[in-house]
Short mmCIF file of C-alpha atoms in Angstrom, two decimals:
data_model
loop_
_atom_site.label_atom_id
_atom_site.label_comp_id
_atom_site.label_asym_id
_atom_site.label_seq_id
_atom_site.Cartn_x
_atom_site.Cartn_y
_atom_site.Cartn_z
CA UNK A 1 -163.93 10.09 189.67
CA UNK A 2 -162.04 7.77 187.13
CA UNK A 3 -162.94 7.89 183.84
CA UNK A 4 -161.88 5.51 181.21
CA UNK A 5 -159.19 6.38 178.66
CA UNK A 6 -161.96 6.16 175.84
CA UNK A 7 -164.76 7.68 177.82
CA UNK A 8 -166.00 11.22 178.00
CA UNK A 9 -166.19 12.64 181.52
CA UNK A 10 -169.02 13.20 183.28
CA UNK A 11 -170.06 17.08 183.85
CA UNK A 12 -170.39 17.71 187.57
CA UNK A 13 -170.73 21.03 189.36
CA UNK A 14 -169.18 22.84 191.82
CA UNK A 15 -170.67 25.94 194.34
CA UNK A 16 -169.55 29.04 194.92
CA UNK A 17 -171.81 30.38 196.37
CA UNK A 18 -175.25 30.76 194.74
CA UNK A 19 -173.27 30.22 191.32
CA UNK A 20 -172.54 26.77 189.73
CA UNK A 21 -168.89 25.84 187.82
CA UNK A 22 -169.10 22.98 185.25
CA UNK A 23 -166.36 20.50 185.96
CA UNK A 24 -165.06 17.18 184.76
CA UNK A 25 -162.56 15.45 185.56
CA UNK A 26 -160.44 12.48 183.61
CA UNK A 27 -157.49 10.74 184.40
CA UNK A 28 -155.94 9.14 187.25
CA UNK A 29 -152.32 9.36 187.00
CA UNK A 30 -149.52 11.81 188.17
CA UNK A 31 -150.46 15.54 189.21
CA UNK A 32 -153.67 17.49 189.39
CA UNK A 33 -153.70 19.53 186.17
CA UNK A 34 -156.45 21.85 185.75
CA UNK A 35 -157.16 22.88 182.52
CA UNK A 36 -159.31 25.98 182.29
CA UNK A 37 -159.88 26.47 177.85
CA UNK A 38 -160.77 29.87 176.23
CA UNK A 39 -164.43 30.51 176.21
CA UNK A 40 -165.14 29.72 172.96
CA UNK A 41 -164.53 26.56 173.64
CA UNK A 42 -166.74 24.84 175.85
CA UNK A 43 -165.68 21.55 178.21
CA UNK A 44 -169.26 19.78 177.09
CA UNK A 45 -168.54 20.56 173.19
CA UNK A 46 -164.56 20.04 173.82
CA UNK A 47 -164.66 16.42 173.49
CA UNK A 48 -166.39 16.24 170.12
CA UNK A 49 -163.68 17.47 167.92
CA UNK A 50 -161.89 13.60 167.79
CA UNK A 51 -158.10 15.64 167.54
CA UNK A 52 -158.98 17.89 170.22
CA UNK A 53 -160.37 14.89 172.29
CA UNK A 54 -157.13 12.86 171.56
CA UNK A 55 -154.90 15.81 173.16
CA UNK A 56 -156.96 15.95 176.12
CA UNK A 57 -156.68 11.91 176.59
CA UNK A 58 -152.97 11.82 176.30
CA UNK A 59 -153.02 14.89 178.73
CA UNK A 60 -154.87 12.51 181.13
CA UNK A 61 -152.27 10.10 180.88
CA UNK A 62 -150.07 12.03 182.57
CA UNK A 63 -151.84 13.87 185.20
CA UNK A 64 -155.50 14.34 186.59
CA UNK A 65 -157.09 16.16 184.19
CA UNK A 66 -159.91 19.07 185.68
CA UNK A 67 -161.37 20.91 183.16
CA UNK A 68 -163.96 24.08 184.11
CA UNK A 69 -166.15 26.51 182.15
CA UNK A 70 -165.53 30.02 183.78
CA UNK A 71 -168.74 31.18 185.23
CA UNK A 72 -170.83 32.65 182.40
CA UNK A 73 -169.59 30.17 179.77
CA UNK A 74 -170.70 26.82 178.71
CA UNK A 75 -172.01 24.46 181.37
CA UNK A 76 -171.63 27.04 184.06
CA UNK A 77 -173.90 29.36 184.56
CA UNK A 78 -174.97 32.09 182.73
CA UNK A 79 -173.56 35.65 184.20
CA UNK A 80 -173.17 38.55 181.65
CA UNK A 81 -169.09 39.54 182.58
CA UNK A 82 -171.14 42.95 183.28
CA UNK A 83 -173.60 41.69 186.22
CA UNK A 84 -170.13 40.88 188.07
CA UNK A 85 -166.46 41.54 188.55
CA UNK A 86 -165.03 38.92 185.81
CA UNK A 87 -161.41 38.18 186.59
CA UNK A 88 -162.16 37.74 190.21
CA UNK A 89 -165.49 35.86 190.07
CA UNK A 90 -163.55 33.94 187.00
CA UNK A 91 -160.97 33.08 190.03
CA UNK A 92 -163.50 32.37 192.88
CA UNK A 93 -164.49 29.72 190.37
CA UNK A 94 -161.75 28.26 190.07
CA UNK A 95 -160.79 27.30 193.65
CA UNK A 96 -163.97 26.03 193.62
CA UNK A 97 -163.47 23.57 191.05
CA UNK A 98 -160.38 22.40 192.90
CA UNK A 99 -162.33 22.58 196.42
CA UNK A 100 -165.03 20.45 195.02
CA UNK A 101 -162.86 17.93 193.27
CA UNK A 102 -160.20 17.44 196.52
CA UNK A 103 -157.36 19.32 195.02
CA UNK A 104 -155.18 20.98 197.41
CA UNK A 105 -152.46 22.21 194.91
CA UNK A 106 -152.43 22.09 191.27
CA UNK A 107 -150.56 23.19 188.20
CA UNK A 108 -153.08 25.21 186.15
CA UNK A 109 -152.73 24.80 181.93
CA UNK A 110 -154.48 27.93 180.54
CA UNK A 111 -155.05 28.84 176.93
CA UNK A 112 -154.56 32.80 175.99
CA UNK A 113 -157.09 35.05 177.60
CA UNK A 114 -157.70 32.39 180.48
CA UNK A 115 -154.35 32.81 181.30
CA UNK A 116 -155.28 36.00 183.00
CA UNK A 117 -157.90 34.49 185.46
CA UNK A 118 -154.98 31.77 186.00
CA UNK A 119 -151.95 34.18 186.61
CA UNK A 120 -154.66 35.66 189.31
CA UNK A 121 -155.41 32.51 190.78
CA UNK A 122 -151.03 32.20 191.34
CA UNK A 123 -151.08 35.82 192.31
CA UNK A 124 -153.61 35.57 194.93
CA UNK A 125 -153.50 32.04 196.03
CA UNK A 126 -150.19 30.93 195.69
CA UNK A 127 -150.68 27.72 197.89
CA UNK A 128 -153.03 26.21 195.87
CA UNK A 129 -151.03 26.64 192.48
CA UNK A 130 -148.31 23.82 191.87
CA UNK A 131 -147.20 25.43 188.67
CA UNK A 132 -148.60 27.29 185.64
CA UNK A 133 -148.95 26.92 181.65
CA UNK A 134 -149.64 29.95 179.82
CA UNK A 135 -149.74 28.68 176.32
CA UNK A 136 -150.01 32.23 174.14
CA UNK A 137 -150.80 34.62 176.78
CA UNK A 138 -151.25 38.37 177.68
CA UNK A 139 -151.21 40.45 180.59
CA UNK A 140 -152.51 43.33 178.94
CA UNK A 141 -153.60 42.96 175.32
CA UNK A 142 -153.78 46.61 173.96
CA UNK A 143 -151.15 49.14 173.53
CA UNK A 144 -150.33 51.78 176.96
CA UNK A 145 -148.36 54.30 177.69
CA UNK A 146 -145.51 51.99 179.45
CA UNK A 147 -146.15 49.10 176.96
CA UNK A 148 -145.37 50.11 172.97
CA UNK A 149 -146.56 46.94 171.25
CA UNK A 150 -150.39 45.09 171.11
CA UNK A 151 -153.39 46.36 169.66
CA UNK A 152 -153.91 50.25 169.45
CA UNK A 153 -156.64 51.51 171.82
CA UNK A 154 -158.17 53.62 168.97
CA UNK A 155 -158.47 50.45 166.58
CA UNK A 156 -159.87 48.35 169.55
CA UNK A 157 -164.14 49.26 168.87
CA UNK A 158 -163.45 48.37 164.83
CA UNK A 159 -161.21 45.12 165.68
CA UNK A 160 -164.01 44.33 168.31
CA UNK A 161 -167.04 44.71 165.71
CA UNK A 162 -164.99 42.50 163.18
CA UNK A 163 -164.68 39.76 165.86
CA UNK A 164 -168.37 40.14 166.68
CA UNK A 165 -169.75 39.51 163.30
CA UNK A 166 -167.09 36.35 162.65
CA UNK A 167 -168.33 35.00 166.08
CA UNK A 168 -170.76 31.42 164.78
CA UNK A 169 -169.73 31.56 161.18
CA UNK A 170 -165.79 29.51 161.34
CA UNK A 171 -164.20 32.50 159.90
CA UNK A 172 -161.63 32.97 162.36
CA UNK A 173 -160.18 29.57 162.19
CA UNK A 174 -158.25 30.99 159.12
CA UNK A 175 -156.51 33.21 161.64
CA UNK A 176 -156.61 31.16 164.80
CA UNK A 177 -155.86 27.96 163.21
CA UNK A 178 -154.96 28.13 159.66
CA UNK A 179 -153.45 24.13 159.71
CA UNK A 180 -157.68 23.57 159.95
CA UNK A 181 -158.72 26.08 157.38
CA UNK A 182 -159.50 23.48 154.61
CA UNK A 183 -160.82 20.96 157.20
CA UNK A 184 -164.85 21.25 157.13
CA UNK A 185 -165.77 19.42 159.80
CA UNK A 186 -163.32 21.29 162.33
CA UNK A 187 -164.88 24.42 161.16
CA UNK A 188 -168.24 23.27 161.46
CA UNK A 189 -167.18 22.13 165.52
CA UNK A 190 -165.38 25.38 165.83
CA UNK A 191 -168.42 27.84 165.07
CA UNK A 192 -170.70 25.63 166.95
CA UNK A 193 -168.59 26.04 170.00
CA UNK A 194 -169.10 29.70 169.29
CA UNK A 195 -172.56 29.91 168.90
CA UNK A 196 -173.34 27.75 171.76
CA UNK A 197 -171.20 29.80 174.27
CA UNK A 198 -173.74 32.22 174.38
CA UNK A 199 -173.99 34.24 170.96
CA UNK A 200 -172.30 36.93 169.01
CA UNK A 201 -172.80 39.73 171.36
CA UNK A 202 -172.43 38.04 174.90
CA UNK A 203 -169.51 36.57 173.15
CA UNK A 204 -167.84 39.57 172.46
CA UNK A 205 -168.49 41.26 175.61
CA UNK A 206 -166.46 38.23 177.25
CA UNK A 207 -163.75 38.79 174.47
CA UNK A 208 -163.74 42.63 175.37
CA UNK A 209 -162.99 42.09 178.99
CA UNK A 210 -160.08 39.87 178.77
CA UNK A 211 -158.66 42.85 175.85
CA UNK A 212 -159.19 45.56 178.88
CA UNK A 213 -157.94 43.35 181.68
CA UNK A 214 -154.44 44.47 182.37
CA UNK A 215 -152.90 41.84 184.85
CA UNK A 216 -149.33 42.79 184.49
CA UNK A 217 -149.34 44.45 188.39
CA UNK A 218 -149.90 40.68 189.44
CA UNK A 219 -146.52 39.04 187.65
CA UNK A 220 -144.20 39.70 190.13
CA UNK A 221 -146.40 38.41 192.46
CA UNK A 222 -146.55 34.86 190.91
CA UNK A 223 -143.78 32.50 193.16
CA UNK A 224 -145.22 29.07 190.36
CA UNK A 225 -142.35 27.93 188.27
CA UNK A 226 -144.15 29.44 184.89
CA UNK A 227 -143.83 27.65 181.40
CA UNK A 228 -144.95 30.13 178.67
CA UNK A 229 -145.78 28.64 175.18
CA UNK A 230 -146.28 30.07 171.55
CA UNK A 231 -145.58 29.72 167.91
CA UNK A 232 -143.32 32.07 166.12
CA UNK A 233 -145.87 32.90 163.27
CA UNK A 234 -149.07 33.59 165.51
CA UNK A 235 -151.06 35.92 164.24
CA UNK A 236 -153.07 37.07 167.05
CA UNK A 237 -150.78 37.93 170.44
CA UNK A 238 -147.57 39.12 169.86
CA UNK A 239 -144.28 37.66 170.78
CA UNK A 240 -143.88 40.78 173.04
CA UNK A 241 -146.76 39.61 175.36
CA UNK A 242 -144.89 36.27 176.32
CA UNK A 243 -141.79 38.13 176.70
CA UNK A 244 -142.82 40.85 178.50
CA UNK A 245 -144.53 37.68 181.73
CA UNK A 246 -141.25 36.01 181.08
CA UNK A 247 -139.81 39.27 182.45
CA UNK A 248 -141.88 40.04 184.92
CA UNK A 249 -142.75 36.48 186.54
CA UNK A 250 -139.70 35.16 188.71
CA UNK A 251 -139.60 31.79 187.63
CA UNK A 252 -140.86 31.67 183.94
CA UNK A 253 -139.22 30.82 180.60
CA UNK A 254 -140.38 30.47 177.28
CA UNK A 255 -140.58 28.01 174.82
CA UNK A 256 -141.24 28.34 171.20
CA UNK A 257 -142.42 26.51 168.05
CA UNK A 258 -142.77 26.51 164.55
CA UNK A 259 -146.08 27.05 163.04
CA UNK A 260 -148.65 29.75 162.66
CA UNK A 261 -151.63 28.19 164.99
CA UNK A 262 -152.66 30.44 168.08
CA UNK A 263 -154.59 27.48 169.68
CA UNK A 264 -151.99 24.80 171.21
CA UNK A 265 -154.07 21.34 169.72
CA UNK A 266 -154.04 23.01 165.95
CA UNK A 267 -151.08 22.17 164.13
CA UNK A 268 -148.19 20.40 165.95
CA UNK A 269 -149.77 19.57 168.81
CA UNK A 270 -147.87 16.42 170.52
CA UNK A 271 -144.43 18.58 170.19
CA UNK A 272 -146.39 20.92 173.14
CA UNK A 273 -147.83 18.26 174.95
CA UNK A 274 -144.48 16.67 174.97
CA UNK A 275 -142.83 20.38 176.83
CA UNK A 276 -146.28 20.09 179.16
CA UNK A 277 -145.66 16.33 180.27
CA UNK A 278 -141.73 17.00 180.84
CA UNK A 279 -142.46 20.30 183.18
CA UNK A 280 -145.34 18.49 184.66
CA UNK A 281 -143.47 15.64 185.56
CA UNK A 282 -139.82 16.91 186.01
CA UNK A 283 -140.07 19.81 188.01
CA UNK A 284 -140.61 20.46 191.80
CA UNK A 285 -143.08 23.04 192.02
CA UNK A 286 -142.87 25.99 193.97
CA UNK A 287 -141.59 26.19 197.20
CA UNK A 288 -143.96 27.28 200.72
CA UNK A 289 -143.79 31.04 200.53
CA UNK A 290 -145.34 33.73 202.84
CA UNK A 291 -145.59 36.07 199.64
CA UNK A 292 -149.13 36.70 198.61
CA UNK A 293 -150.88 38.98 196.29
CA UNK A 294 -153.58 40.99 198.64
CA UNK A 295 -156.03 43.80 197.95
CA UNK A 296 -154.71 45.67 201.41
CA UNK A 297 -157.84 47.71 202.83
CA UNK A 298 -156.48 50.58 205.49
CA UNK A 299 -159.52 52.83 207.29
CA UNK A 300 -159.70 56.02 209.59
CA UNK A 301 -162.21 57.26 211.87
CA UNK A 302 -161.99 60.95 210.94
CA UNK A 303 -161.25 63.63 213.55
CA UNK A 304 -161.04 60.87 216.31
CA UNK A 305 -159.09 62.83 218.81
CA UNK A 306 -161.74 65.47 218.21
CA UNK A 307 -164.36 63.02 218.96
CA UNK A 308 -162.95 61.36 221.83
CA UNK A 309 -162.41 64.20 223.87
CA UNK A 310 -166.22 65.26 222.66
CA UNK A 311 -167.48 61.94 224.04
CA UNK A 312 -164.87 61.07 227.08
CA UNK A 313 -163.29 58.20 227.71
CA UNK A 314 -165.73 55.61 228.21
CA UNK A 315 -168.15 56.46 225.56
CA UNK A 316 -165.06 56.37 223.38
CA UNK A 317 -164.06 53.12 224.09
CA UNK A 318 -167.45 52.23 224.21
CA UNK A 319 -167.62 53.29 220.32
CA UNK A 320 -164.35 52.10 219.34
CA UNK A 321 -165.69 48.38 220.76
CA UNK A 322 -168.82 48.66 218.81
CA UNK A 323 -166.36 50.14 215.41
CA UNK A 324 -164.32 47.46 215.39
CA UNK A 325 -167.35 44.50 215.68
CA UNK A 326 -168.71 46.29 212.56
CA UNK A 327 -165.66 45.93 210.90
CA UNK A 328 -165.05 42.16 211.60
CA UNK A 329 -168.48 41.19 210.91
CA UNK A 330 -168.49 42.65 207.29
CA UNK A 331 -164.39 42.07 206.37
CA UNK A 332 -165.72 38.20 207.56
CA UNK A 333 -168.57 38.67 205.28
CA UNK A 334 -166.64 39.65 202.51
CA UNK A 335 -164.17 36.63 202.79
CA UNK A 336 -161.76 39.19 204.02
CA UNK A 337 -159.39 39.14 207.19
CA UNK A 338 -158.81 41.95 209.54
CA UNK A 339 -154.77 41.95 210.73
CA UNK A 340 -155.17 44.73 213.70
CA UNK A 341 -156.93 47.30 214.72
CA UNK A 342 -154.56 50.58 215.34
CA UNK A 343 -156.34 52.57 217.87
CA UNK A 344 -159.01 54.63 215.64
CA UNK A 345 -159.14 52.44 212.44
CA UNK A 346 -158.49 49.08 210.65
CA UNK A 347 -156.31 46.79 208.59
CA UNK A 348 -157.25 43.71 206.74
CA UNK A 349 -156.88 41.93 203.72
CA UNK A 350 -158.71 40.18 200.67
CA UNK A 351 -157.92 38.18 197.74
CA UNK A 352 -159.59 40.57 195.47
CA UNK A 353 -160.38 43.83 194.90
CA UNK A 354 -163.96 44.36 194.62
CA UNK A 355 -164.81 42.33 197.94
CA UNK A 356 -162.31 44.64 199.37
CA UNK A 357 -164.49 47.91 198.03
CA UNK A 358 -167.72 46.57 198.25
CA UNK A 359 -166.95 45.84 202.81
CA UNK A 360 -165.33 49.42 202.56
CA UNK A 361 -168.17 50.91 201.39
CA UNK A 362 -170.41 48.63 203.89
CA UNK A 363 -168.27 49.63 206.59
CA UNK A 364 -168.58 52.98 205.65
CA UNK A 365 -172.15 53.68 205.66
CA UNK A 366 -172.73 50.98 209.29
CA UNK A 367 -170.44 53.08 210.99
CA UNK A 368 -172.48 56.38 210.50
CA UNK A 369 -175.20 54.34 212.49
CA UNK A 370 -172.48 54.96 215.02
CA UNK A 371 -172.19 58.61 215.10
CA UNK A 372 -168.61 58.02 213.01
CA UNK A 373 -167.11 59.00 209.76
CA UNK A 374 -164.53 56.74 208.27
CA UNK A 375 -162.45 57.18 205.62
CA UNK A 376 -160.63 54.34 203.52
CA UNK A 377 -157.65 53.69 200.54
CA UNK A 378 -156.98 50.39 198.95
CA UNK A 379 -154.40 49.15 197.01
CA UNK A 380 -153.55 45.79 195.29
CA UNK A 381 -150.20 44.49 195.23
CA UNK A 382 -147.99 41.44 196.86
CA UNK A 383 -147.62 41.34 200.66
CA UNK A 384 -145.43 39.60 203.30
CA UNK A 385 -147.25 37.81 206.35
CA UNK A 386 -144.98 37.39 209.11
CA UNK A 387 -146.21 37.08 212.44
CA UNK A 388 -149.66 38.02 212.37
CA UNK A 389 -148.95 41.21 210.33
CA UNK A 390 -148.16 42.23 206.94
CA UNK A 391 -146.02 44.10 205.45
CA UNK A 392 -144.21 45.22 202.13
CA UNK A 393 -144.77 48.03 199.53
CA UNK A 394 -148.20 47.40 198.90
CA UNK A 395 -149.04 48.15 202.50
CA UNK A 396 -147.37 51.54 202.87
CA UNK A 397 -149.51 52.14 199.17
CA UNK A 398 -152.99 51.63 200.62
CA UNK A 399 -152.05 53.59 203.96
CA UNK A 400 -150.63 56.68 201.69
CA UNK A 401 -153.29 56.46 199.72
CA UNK A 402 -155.86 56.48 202.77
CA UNK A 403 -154.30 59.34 204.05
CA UNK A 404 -155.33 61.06 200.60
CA UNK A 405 -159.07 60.39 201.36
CA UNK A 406 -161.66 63.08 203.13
CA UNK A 407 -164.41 61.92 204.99
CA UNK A 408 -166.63 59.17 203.65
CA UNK A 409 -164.06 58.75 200.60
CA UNK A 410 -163.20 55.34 199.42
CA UNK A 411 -159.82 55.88 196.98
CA UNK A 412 -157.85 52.99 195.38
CA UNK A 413 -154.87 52.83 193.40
CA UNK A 414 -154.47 52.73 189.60
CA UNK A 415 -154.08 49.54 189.79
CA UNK A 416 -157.51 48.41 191.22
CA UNK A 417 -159.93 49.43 188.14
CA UNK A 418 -158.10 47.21 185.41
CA UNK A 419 -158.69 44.37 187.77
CA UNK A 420 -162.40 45.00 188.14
CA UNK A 421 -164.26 45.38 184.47
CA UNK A 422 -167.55 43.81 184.89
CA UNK A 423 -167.87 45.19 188.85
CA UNK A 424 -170.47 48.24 187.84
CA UNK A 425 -168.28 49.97 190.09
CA UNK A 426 -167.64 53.65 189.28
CA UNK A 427 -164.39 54.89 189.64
CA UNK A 428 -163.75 58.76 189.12
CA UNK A 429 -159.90 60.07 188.69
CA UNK A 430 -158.23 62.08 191.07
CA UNK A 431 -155.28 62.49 189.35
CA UNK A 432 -151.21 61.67 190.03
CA UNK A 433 -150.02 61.94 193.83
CA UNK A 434 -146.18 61.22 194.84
CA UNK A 435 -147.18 59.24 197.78
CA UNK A 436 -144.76 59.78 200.83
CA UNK A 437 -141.52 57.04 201.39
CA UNK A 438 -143.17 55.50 197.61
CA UNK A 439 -141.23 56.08 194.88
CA UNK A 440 -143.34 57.11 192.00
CA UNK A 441 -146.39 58.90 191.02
CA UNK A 442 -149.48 57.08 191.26
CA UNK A 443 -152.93 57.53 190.36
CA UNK A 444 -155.62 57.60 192.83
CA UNK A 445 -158.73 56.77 192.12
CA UNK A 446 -162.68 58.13 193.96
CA UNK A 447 -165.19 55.17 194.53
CA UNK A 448 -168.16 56.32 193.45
CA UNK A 449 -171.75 55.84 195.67
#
């Protein structure tokens, strides 16, 4: 669709499956851009702030232009982040958007907390992202163990509260984007943008989420040349974050500028649009890779040599036959794919993690209808396909980790729950293991029924 220079794009949507993702699309010229905003700011309220508008248009100049609302913001429609796993639902979305609008490959420009659901999207679908913008992002917004600076974990309920009674009233454009503080009409479209994303409360749930979401497992993952954007006096995300995705992303650098504005088209906004147009337009983007991000699922038919030798041989191989159709039909089901069978279990992968649990709990309980037990790990991390197979760490992870379960039990890693606020999946701890040939200790997880 081509849209005049002056025009405002047409909304559109896009399917994935029974949900619908707002689109729009402007521009013509050079590269596929998709620009996915924070969700406070909504793509059918974007375009009435005239400076806002003006940054998008000379954006468009340059590139196609596809802006999305995630799913439960703005145009798209309305999920609570708690009726479904956010960050990968947020994701789904997103290849959507570029299925729906012919996109093969894109770069992806994301604004702070979106730049989660877009570092996923490079993580887990590598072919389909050109290159990525993080302007001011996190992979994990509050303090840890293994990361010293962002926001305390006991301050996060108060700082949470705070941000819920600001949300619809302009006050945090004195933080976010102090340059507008004495501009009226900017705060006016700012808190309507607010209030019309879906209210104080829903709008802090969303804001929670992205807080708890810790997507620094993914980083290494990303193969996207990475441009990573702030100014030195934001107030809100710490110089730390950027540095600590420069570090961890293989092909990222940073690029800083003066001014104290968290959002990019605040302040000195053509001095960023001018780094965005010369990366856009001067760089190669990243080369074919057979490096993925995967949530690798590994199961085991418990006591199998007991059970074969209780059945014989034909009855076994009569089970196993009917064992591994139940596991094709619901890994297929799940959007997942099965690499090989290995005698009295399964392997197969998925580009996120709670597809991945809910077929291993699916398989589970079809099995039993079988006269077999199963038991499963998981694990999220970056694979090599070669061949037909996979391999790398993350493998070896989800089969240690499998060998950890008892009958029935579904474990995952420590790094699977982060990934999955929203799910309404229960996870109960099972404490540290040193899993065998991994160095480490990791913690292992229970899937609860």
């Amino acid at each position: 669709m081509l849209v005049p220079m002056e025009g405002v794009p047409e909304t559109l949507y896009a399917r994935d499956g029974d949900a619908h993702l707002a689109y729009q699309v402007v521009g013509h010229r050079g590269p596929d851009l998709l620009f996915v905003p924070t969700a406070t700011f909504p793509i059918d309220l974007i375009w009435d702030e005239p400076t806002v508008a003006g940054h998008l248009r000379r954006l468009s100049s340059f590139s196609r232009v596809i802006l999305t609302d995630l799913l439960g913001v703005g145009s798209s429609d309305g999920v609570s982040p708690r009726d479904r796993p956010a960050m990968q639902s947020w994701t789904d979305g997103l290849v959507a958007v570029l299925d729906a609008v012919g996109s093969e490959r894109a770069s992806v420009f994301s604004m702070q907390g979106s730049g989660q659901t877009a570092m996923l999207l490079a993580a887990s679908h590598p072919e389909r992202v050109r290159s990525l913008i993080l302007w001011n992002p996190f992979a994990r917004y509050i303090r840890a163990p293994d990361q010293a600076f962002g926001l305390p974990e006991p301050m996060l309920s108060r700082y949470l509260a705070k941000f819920e009674d600001s949300v619809g009233t302009d006050a945090i454009v004195e933080v976010l984007a102090p340059n507008w503080a004495r501009d009226a009409a900017k705060r006016r479209w700012w808190a309507r943008c607010e209030r019309l994303t879906g209210g104080p409360g829903y709008v802090t749930a969303l804001y929670e989420v992205f807080l708890r979401t810790d997507a620094r497992p993914l980083l290494e993952s990303i193969q996207a040349p990475t441009l990573v954007m702030r100014r030195r006096g934001d107030r809100d995300v710490r110089r730390e974050h950027a540095l600590d995705i420069v570090e961890r992303i293989p092909d990222a650098r940073l690029i800083e500028f003066d001014g104290d504005d968290t959002v990019w088209f605040a302040g000195d906004a053509d001095s960023v649009l001018d780094e965005v147009e010369t990366f856009l337009t001067g760089q190669r983007g990243a080369p074919p890779s057979n490096r993925v991000l995967s949530t690798v699922l590994f199961t085991d038919i418990v006591e199998s040599t007991r059970r074969a030798a209780q059945l014989g041989d034909a009855a076994w191989t009569s089970a196993l036959a009917a064992h591994d159709r139940l596991v094709e039909r619901h890994v297929t089901g799940w959007r997942g794919e099965v690499v090989k069978f290995t005698g009295d279990g399964a392997l197969a992968t998925f580009d996120g993690p709670a597809r991945a649990i809910e077929c291993a709990r699916a398989i589970r309980d079809a099995v039993e209808d079988i006269g077999l037990s199963i038991r499963v790990g998981l694990h999220t991390g970056e694979i090599e396909k070669s061949d037909g197979d996979i391999h790398g760490i993350a493998v070896h992870v989800a089969a240690r980790i499998m060998a950890l379960a008892g009958p029935r039990e579904v474990l995952v890693s420590g790094v699977i729950p982060p990934l999955e606020l929203g799910s309404q999946i229960v996870f109960i701890d099972r404490g540290q293991h040193e899993l065998k040939g991994v160095p480490g200790s990791w913690p292992v997880l229970a899937v609860g029924d």
